[in-house]
């Protein structure tokens, strides 16, 4: 049972454009929503995370928008660069309930120069 | 500080065999988790260990097992390998199992191919 649904599966963006990846969750017990970036041959690396009491969090060119009532959250990458080309995963977890992360299916982003 | 180390990086096994994968967490980290990554099922949580005790387990058959040693290093074992076990197995470590689960650092993974 996929508890976190991610879209799109793949995304092509021109350099300087905005990349937008969306996720929706089902389990209302989730209370932490991180995004991970994974390059080929590497493990996922934490990019940015948000808690449901915040509607938006920005770190550099990366912004998470969170809609608690719709049970949706999204990642915006502003001024996308070829170096951002990677696979992005949204995830959800329950704070203080251990290490289990429930991941979305992933989005393969390609930024064209 | 060195990151999470996983050995071996690549492994080819035959169906029916068993395999043991190893993970050394970041120095000072005592909590270790394992994940399986496949193109079809994505990233799925296998289990987590803290102080040599399994604290949580994902929805995998009993052929998948793990353990943690007193130095926090961890191993996972898969017995009676099946073709569907071909995957990238990721280990992640964190200092303590409390707080947000996102505070985990992933290793590069072990690529297991079952033929």
Short mmCIF file of C-alpha atoms in Angstrom, two decimals:
data_model
loop_
_atom_site.label_atom_id
_atom_site.label_comp_id
_atom_site.label_asym_id
_atom_site.label_seq_id
_atom_site.Cartn_x
_atom_site.Cartn_y
_atom_site.Cartn_z
CA UNK A 1 0.00 0.00 0.00
CA UNK A 2 1.59 3.19 -1.19
CA UNK A 3 1.01 5.77 1.49
CA UNK A 4 2.92 8.55 -0.25
CA UNK A 5 2.21 9.21 -3.92
CA UNK A 6 4.66 11.28 -5.94
CA UNK A 7 4.31 12.90 -9.33
CA UNK A 8 5.53 13.27 -11.96
CA UNK A 9 7.75 10.22 -12.44
CA UNK A 10 10.06 12.21 -14.68
CA UNK A 11 10.55 15.87 -15.41
CA UNK A 12 12.57 17.81 -17.97
CA UNK A 13 13.21 21.48 -17.28
CA UNK A 14 15.31 24.07 -19.03
CA UNK A 15 18.18 25.69 -17.16
CA UNK A 16 16.87 28.60 -15.14
CA UNK A 17 13.35 27.23 -15.02
CA UNK A 18 11.28 26.10 -12.04
CA UNK A 19 11.02 22.40 -11.24
CA UNK A 20 7.91 21.35 -9.32
CA UNK A 21 7.40 17.91 -7.77
CA UNK A 22 4.22 17.00 -5.93
CA UNK A 23 3.43 14.48 -3.22
CA UNK A 24 0.26 13.39 -1.48
CA UNK A 25 -0.04 11.32 1.66
CA UNK A 26 -2.79 9.31 3.29
CA UNK A 27 -1.72 8.69 6.86
CA UNK A 28 -2.67 11.70 9.00
CA UNK A 29 -0.27 10.48 11.70
CA UNK A 30 2.66 11.59 9.55
CA UNK A 31 4.19 14.70 11.06
CA UNK A 32 7.48 15.18 9.26
CA UNK A 33 7.99 15.51 5.54
CA UNK A 34 11.54 15.45 4.17
CA UNK A 35 12.78 15.56 0.62
CA UNK A 36 15.81 13.60 -0.55
CA UNK A 37 18.08 13.98 -3.55
CA UNK A 38 19.81 10.96 -5.02
CA UNK A 39 22.55 10.92 -7.62
CA UNK A 40 23.50 7.72 -9.49
CA UNK A 41 25.69 5.48 -7.37
CA UNK A 42 24.92 7.40 -4.20
CA UNK A 43 22.49 7.03 -1.36
CA UNK A 44 19.69 9.57 -0.84
CA UNK A 45 20.78 12.82 0.81
CA UNK A 46 18.44 15.02 2.84
CA UNK A 47 17.59 18.21 0.99
CA UNK A 48 14.99 19.96 3.09
CA UNK A 49 12.25 18.96 5.53
CA UNK A 50 9.04 20.50 6.84
CA UNK A 51 6.64 19.95 9.71
CA UNK A 52 2.86 20.26 9.19
CA UNK A 53 2.55 23.36 11.38
CA UNK A 54 4.42 25.32 8.72
CA UNK A 55 2.97 26.07 5.26
CA UNK A 56 6.24 26.86 3.54
CA UNK A 57 9.96 26.45 4.11
CA UNK A 58 12.70 27.84 1.93
CA UNK A 59 16.38 26.96 1.82
CA UNK A 60 18.28 28.62 -0.98
CA UNK A 61 16.71 27.65 -4.28
CA UNK A 62 14.64 24.88 -2.70
CA UNK A 63 11.16 25.52 -1.25
CA UNK A 64 8.67 23.11 0.29
CA UNK A 65 5.01 24.09 0.21
CA UNK A 66 2.68 22.20 2.55
CA UNK A 67 -1.11 21.94 2.46
CA UNK A 68 -2.27 20.05 5.54
CA UNK A 69 -5.99 20.05 4.69
CA UNK A 70 -5.31 18.59 1.25
CA UNK A 71 -2.63 16.27 2.61
CA UNK A 72 -0.26 17.42 -0.10
CA UNK A 73 3.21 18.90 -0.23
CA UNK A 74 5.48 19.94 -3.02
CA UNK A 75 9.09 20.78 -3.79
CA UNK A 76 9.94 23.80 -5.91
CA UNK A 77 13.44 24.18 -7.31
CA UNK A 78 13.95 27.73 -8.51
CA UNK A 79 16.52 28.64 -11.16
CA UNK A 80 17.08 24.95 -11.90
CA UNK A 81 20.64 24.04 -12.88
CA UNK A 82 22.08 21.05 -14.76
CA UNK A 83 23.73 20.01 -11.48
CA UNK A 84 20.25 19.55 -10.01
CA UNK A 85 19.67 16.63 -12.39
CA UNK A 86 19.00 13.75 -10.02
CA UNK A 87 16.19 11.65 -8.62
CA UNK A 88 14.11 13.32 -5.94
CA UNK A 89 12.11 11.50 -3.30
CA UNK A 90 9.53 12.88 -0.95
CA UNK A 91 9.06 11.01 2.29
CA UNK A 92 7.00 11.06 5.45
CA UNK A 93 7.59 9.90 8.98
CA UNK A 94 6.13 9.99 12.45
CA UNK A 95 8.32 11.92 14.85
CA UNK A 96 9.73 9.93 17.75
CA UNK A 97 8.36 6.73 16.27
CA UNK A 98 11.65 5.40 15.05
CA UNK A 99 13.56 5.64 11.83
CA UNK A 100 10.96 4.44 9.37
CA UNK A 101 10.62 6.73 6.39
CA UNK A 102 7.80 6.12 3.92
CA UNK A 103 9.01 7.23 0.53
CA UNK A 104 7.24 8.40 -2.59
CA UNK A 105 8.05 6.68 -5.86
CA UNK A 106 10.64 9.23 -6.95
CA UNK A 107 10.95 11.82 -9.71
CA UNK A 108 13.81 11.74 -12.16
CA UNK A 109 14.67 15.36 -12.94
CA UNK A 110 16.71 16.37 -15.95
CA UNK A 111 17.72 20.01 -16.32
CA UNK A 112 18.76 20.82 -19.86
CA UNK A 113 21.52 23.42 -20.34
CA UNK B 1 33.95 12.63 9.78
CA UNK B 2 33.61 9.61 7.52
CA UNK B 3 30.16 8.79 6.19
CA UNK B 4 28.22 5.55 6.32
CA UNK B 5 30.23 2.71 4.85
CA UNK B 6 28.67 -0.31 3.19
CA UNK B 7 30.44 -3.43 2.00
CA UNK B 8 30.54 -4.92 -0.46
CA UNK B 9 29.40 -2.34 -2.98
CA UNK B 10 28.42 -4.92 -5.57
CA UNK B 11 27.45 -8.54 -5.22
CA UNK B 12 26.20 -11.24 -7.56
CA UNK B 13 24.53 -14.29 -6.08
CA UNK B 14 22.60 -17.26 -7.37
CA UNK B 15 18.98 -17.97 -6.56
CA UNK B 16 18.71 -20.08 -3.39
CA UNK B 17 21.94 -18.81 -1.86
CA UNK B 18 22.17 -16.52 1.13
CA UNK B 19 23.96 -13.22 1.45
CA UNK B 20 25.26 -10.98 4.23
CA UNK B 21 25.68 -7.25 3.81
CA UNK B 22 27.61 -5.02 6.17
CA UNK B 23 27.16 -1.45 7.33
CA UNK B 24 29.42 0.76 9.43
CA UNK B 25 27.58 3.83 10.72
CA UNK B 26 28.99 7.31 11.11
CA UNK B 27 31.23 7.47 14.15
CA UNK B 28 29.13 8.12 17.24
CA UNK B 29 25.87 7.08 15.58
CA UNK B 30 24.13 4.28 17.41
CA UNK B 31 20.97 3.84 15.35
CA UNK B 32 21.06 1.96 12.05
CA UNK B 33 18.31 1.32 9.53
CA UNK B 34 18.15 -0.67 6.32
CA UNK B 35 16.16 0.07 3.18
CA UNK B 36 15.62 -1.79 -0.06
CA UNK B 37 15.48 0.19 -3.31
CA UNK B 38 14.08 -1.34 -6.49
CA UNK B 39 12.74 0.25 -9.69
CA UNK B 40 9.33 -1.31 -9.13
CA UNK B 41 8.76 -0.86 -5.39
CA UNK B 42 10.96 2.17 -4.78
CA UNK B 43 12.52 2.70 -1.36
CA UNK B 44 11.13 0.44 1.33
CA UNK B 45 12.03 0.26 5.00
CA UNK B 46 13.41 -3.09 6.14
CA UNK B 47 14.31 -2.69 9.82
CA UNK B 48 16.11 -0.53 12.36
CA UNK B 49 18.44 -1.27 15.23
CA UNK B 50 19.54 0.62 18.30
CA UNK B 51 21.73 -0.73 21.07
CA UNK B 52 21.79 -4.16 19.41
CA UNK B 53 17.99 -4.40 19.54
CA UNK B 54 15.61 -4.41 16.61
CA UNK B 55 13.17 -1.57 17.21
CA UNK B 56 11.06 -1.63 14.11
CA UNK B 57 10.52 -3.89 11.11
CA UNK B 58 9.03 -3.30 7.70
CA UNK B 59 6.77 -5.61 5.74
CA UNK B 60 9.32 -8.12 4.48
CA UNK B 61 9.39 -11.92 4.76
CA UNK B 62 11.39 -13.65 7.46
CA UNK B 63 14.15 -14.41 4.94
CA UNK B 64 15.33 -10.89 5.64
CA UNK B 65 17.06 -10.51 8.97
CA UNK B 66 19.58 -8.26 10.58
CA UNK B 67 21.61 -7.63 13.65
CA UNK B 68 23.65 -4.93 15.29
CA UNK B 69 26.89 -5.34 17.16
CA UNK B 70 28.10 -3.57 20.29
CA UNK B 71 30.18 -1.17 18.16
CA UNK B 72 26.96 -0.18 16.31
CA UNK B 73 28.02 -1.89 13.08
CA UNK B 74 25.17 -3.75 11.48
CA UNK B 75 24.68 -6.64 9.13
CA UNK B 76 21.66 -7.79 7.20
CA UNK B 77 21.14 -11.27 5.87
CA UNK B 78 18.91 -12.56 3.14
CA UNK B 79 18.45 -16.32 2.97
CA UNK B 80 17.15 -18.42 0.08
CA UNK B 81 17.63 -15.61 -2.41
CA UNK B 82 14.98 -14.98 -5.02
CA UNK B 83 15.29 -13.09 -8.29
CA UNK B 84 13.07 -10.37 -6.84
CA UNK B 85 15.64 -9.69 -4.12
CA UNK B 86 17.84 -7.98 -6.70
CA UNK B 87 18.03 -4.43 -5.42
CA UNK B 88 20.14 -1.67 -3.97
CA UNK B 89 20.30 -2.17 -0.21
CA UNK B 90 20.83 1.06 1.67
CA UNK B 91 21.98 1.53 5.22
CA UNK B 92 21.30 4.72 7.12
CA UNK B 93 22.57 5.87 10.49
CA UNK B 94 21.64 8.52 13.02
CA UNK B 95 22.89 9.48 16.41
CA UNK B 96 19.77 8.53 18.37
CA UNK B 97 16.44 7.00 17.34
CA UNK B 98 14.46 9.93 18.74
CA UNK B 99 13.39 13.07 16.93
CA UNK B 100 12.66 13.23 13.24
CA UNK B 101 13.40 10.17 11.14
CA UNK B 102 14.76 12.44 8.44
CA UNK B 103 17.91 12.91 10.53
CA UNK B 104 19.39 9.81 8.96
CA UNK B 105 22.45 9.70 6.75
CA UNK B 106 22.48 7.13 3.98
CA UNK B 107 25.39 5.10 2.72
CA UNK B 108 26.04 4.46 -0.98
CA UNK B 109 24.35 1.08 -0.85
CA UNK B 110 25.17 -2.47 -1.86
CA UNK B 111 23.97 -3.46 -5.31
CA UNK B 112 22.80 -7.09 -5.09
CA UNK B 113 22.07 -9.00 -8.27
CA UNK B 114 20.45 -12.43 -8.01
CA UNK B 115 20.77 -14.67 -11.09
#
